[in-house]
mmCIF file of C-alpha atoms in Angstrom:
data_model
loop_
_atom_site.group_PDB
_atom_site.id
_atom_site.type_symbol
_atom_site.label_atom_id
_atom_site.label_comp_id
_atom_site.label_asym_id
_atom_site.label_seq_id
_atom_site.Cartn_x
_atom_site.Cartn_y
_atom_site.Cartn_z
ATOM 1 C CA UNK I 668 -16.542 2.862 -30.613
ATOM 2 C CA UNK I 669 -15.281 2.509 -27.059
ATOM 3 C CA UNK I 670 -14.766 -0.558 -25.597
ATOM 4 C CA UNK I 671 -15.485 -0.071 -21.481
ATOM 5 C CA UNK I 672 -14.901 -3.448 -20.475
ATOM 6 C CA UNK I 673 -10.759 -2.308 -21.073
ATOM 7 C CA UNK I 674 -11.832 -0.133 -17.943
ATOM 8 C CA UNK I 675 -12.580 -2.962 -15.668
ATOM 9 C CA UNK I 676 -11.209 -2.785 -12.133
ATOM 10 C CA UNK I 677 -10.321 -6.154 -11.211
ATOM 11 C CA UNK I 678 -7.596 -5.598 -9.006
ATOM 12 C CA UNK I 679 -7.185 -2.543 -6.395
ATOM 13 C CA UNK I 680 -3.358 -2.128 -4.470
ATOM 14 C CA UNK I 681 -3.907 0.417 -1.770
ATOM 15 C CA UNK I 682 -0.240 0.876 0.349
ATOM 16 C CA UNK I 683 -1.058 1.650 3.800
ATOM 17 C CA UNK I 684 0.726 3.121 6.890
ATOM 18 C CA UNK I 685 -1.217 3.465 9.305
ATOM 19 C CA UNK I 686 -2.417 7.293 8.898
ATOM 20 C CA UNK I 687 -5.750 9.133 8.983
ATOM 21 C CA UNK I 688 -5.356 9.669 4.673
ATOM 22 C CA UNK I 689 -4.306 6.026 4.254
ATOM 23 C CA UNK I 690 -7.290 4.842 6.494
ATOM 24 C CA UNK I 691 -9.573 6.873 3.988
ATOM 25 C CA UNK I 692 -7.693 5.742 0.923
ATOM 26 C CA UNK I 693 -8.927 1.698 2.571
ATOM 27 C CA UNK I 694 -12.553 2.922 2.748
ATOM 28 C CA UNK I 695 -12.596 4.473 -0.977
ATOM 29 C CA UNK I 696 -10.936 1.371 -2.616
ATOM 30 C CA UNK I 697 -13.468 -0.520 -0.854
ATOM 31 C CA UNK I 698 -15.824 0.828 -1.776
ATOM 32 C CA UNK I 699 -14.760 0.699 -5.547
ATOM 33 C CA UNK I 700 -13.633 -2.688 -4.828
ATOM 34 C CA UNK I 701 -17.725 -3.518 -3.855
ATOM 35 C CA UNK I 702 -18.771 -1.652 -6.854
ATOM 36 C CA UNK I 703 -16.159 -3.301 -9.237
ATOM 37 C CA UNK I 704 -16.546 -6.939 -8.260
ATOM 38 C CA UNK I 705 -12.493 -5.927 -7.623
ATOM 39 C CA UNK I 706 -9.543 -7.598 -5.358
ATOM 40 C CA UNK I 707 -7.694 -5.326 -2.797
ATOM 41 C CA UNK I 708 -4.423 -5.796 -2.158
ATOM 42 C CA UNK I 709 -3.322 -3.366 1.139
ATOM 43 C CA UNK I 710 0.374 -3.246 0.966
ATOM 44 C CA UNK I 711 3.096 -1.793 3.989
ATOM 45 C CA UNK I 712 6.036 -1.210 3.484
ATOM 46 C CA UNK I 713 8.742 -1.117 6.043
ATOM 47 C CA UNK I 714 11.620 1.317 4.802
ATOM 48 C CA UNK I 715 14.819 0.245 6.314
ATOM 49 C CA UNK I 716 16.408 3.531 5.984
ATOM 50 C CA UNK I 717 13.482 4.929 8.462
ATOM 51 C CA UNK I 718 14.023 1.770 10.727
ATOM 52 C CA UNK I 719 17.143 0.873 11.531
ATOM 53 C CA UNK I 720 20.056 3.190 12.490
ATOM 54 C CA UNK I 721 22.853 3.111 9.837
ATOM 55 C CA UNK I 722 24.903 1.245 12.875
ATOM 56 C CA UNK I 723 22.802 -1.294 13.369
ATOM 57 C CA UNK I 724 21.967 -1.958 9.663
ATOM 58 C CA UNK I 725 26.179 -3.139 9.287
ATOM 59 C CA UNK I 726 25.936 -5.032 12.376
ATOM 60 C CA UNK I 727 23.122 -6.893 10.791
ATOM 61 C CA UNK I 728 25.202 -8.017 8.452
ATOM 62 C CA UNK I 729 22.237 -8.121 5.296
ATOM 63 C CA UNK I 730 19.817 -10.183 7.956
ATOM 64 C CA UNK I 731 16.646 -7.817 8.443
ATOM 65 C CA UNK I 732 15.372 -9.205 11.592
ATOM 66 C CA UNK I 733 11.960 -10.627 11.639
ATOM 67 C CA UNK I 734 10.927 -7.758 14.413
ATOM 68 C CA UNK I 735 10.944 -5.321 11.509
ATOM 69 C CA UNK I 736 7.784 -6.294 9.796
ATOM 70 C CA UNK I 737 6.070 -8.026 12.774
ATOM 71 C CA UNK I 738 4.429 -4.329 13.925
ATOM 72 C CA UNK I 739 3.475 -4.092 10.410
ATOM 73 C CA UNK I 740 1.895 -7.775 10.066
ATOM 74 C CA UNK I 741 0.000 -6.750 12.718
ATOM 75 C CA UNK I 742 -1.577 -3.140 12.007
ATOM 76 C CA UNK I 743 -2.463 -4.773 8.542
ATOM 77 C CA UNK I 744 -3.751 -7.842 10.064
ATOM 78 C CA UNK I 745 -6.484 -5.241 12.416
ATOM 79 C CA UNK I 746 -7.461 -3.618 8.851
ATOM 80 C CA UNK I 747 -7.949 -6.753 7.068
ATOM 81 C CA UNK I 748 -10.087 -8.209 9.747
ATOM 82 C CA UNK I 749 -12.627 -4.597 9.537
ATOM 83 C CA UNK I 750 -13.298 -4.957 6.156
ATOM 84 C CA UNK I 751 -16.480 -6.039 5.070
ATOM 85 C CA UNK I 752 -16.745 -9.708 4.446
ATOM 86 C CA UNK I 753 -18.233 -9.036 1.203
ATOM 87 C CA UNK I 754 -15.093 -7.529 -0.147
ATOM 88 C CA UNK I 755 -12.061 -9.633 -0.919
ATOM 89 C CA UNK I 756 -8.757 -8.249 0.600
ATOM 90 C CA UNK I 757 -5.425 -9.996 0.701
ATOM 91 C CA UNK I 758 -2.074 -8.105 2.740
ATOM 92 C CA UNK I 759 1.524 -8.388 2.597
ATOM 93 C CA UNK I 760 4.492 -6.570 3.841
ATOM 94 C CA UNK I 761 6.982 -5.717 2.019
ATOM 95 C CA UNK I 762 11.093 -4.165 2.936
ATOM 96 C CA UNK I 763 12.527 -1.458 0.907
ATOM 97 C CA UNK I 764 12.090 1.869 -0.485
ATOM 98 C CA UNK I 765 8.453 2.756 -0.002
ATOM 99 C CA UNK I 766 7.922 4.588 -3.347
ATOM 100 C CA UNK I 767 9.839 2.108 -5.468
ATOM 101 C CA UNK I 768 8.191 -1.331 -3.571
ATOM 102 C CA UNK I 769 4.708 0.171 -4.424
ATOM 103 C CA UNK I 770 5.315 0.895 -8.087
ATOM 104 C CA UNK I 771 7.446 -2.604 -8.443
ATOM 105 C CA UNK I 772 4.263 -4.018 -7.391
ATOM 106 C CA UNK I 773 1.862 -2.552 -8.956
ATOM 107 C CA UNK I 774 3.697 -3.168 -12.425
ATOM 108 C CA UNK I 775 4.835 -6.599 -11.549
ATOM 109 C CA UNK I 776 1.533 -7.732 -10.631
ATOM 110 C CA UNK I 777 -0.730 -6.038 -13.091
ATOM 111 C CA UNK I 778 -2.783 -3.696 -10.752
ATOM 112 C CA UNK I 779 -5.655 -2.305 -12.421
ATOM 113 C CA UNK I 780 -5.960 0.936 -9.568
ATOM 114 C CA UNK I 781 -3.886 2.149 -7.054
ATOM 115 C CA UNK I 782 -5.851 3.929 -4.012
ATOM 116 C CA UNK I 783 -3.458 5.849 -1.852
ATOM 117 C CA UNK I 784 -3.394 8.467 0.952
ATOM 118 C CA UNK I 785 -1.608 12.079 -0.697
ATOM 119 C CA UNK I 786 0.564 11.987 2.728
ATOM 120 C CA UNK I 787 0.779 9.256 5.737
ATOM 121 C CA UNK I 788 1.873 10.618 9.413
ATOM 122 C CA UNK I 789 1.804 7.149 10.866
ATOM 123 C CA UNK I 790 3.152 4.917 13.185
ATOM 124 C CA UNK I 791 5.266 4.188 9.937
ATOM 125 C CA UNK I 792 6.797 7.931 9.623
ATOM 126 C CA UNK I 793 7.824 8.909 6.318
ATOM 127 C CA UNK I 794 5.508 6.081 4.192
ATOM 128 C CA UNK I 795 3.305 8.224 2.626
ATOM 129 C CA UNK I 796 4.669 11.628 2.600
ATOM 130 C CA UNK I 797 3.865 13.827 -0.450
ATOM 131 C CA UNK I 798 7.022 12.843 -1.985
ATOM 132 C CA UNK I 799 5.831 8.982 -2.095
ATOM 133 C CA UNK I 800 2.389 9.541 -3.770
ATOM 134 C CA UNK I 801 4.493 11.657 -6.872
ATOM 135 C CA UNK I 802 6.725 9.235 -7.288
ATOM 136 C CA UNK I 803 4.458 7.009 -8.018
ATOM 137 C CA UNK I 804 1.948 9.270 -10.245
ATOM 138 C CA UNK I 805 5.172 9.792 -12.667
ATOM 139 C CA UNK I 806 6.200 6.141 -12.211
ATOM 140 C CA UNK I 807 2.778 3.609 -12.560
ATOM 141 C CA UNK I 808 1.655 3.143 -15.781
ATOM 142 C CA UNK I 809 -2.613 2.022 -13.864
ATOM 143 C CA UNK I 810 -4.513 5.103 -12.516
ATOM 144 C CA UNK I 811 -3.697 6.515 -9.197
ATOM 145 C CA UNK I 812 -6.749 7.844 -7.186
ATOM 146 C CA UNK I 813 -5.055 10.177 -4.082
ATOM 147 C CA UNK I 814 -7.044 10.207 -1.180
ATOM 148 C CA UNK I 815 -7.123 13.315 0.801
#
């Protein structure tokens, strides 16, 4: 016999950039998260590679200035305060490799979904592209709902 309670979704990580598919990817897992009695977790993630010019990176010396994730602090922020008050939704911005930081995450911190956009055009170019949302498909061992 089947045992659905393993099927419980407790804890929802939706990464976000800013896009039109990542905005509806937000509205789906909250929805689930409402139905599901679930956590969302809405992740960005600044790549460095995107943001700073190779020059610049070696003049940094390894210091990532604090500049880097203050635009993204603050689109998440604007997201986090729309969301139903019903629904519980924690943020945090993360610096690296966007397909890589969301499937350290989600592994690392036992996600039970992840709800993401198939392909971001955002403010935060090159987050979500089509090449992000395989990598982690092949790479997450949770379910991955892709939001068109």
């Amino acid at each position: 016999m089947m045992d659905f309670k393993d099927s419980a979704v407790k804890k929802i990580l939706v990464p976000y950039d800013g896009s039109e598919q990542a905005q509806q990817a937000v509205k789906r897992a909250a929805h689930i998260a409402r139905l599901q009695g679930a956590t969302l977790m809405l992740l960005m993630v600044v790549d460095l590679n995107a943001e700073v010019a190779a020059f610049e990176r070696v003049s940094m010396d390894g210091y990532v200035p604090a500049e880097l994730k203050e635009g993204a602090y603050k689109e998440i922020a604007k997201i986090q305060r729309e969301m139903p008050e019903d629904i519980h939704v924690n943020s945090t911005v993360e610096l690296g490799s966007p397909a890589e930081t969301i499937v350290e995450t989600a592994e690392d911190e036992g996600y039970d979904l992840i709800v993401m956009g198939s392909r971001g055009l955002g403010r935060f170019e090159g987050f979500l592209m089509g090449s992000v949302s395989q990598y982690v498909l092949q790479h997450v061992h949770c379910p991955v709902l892709v939001v068109r």
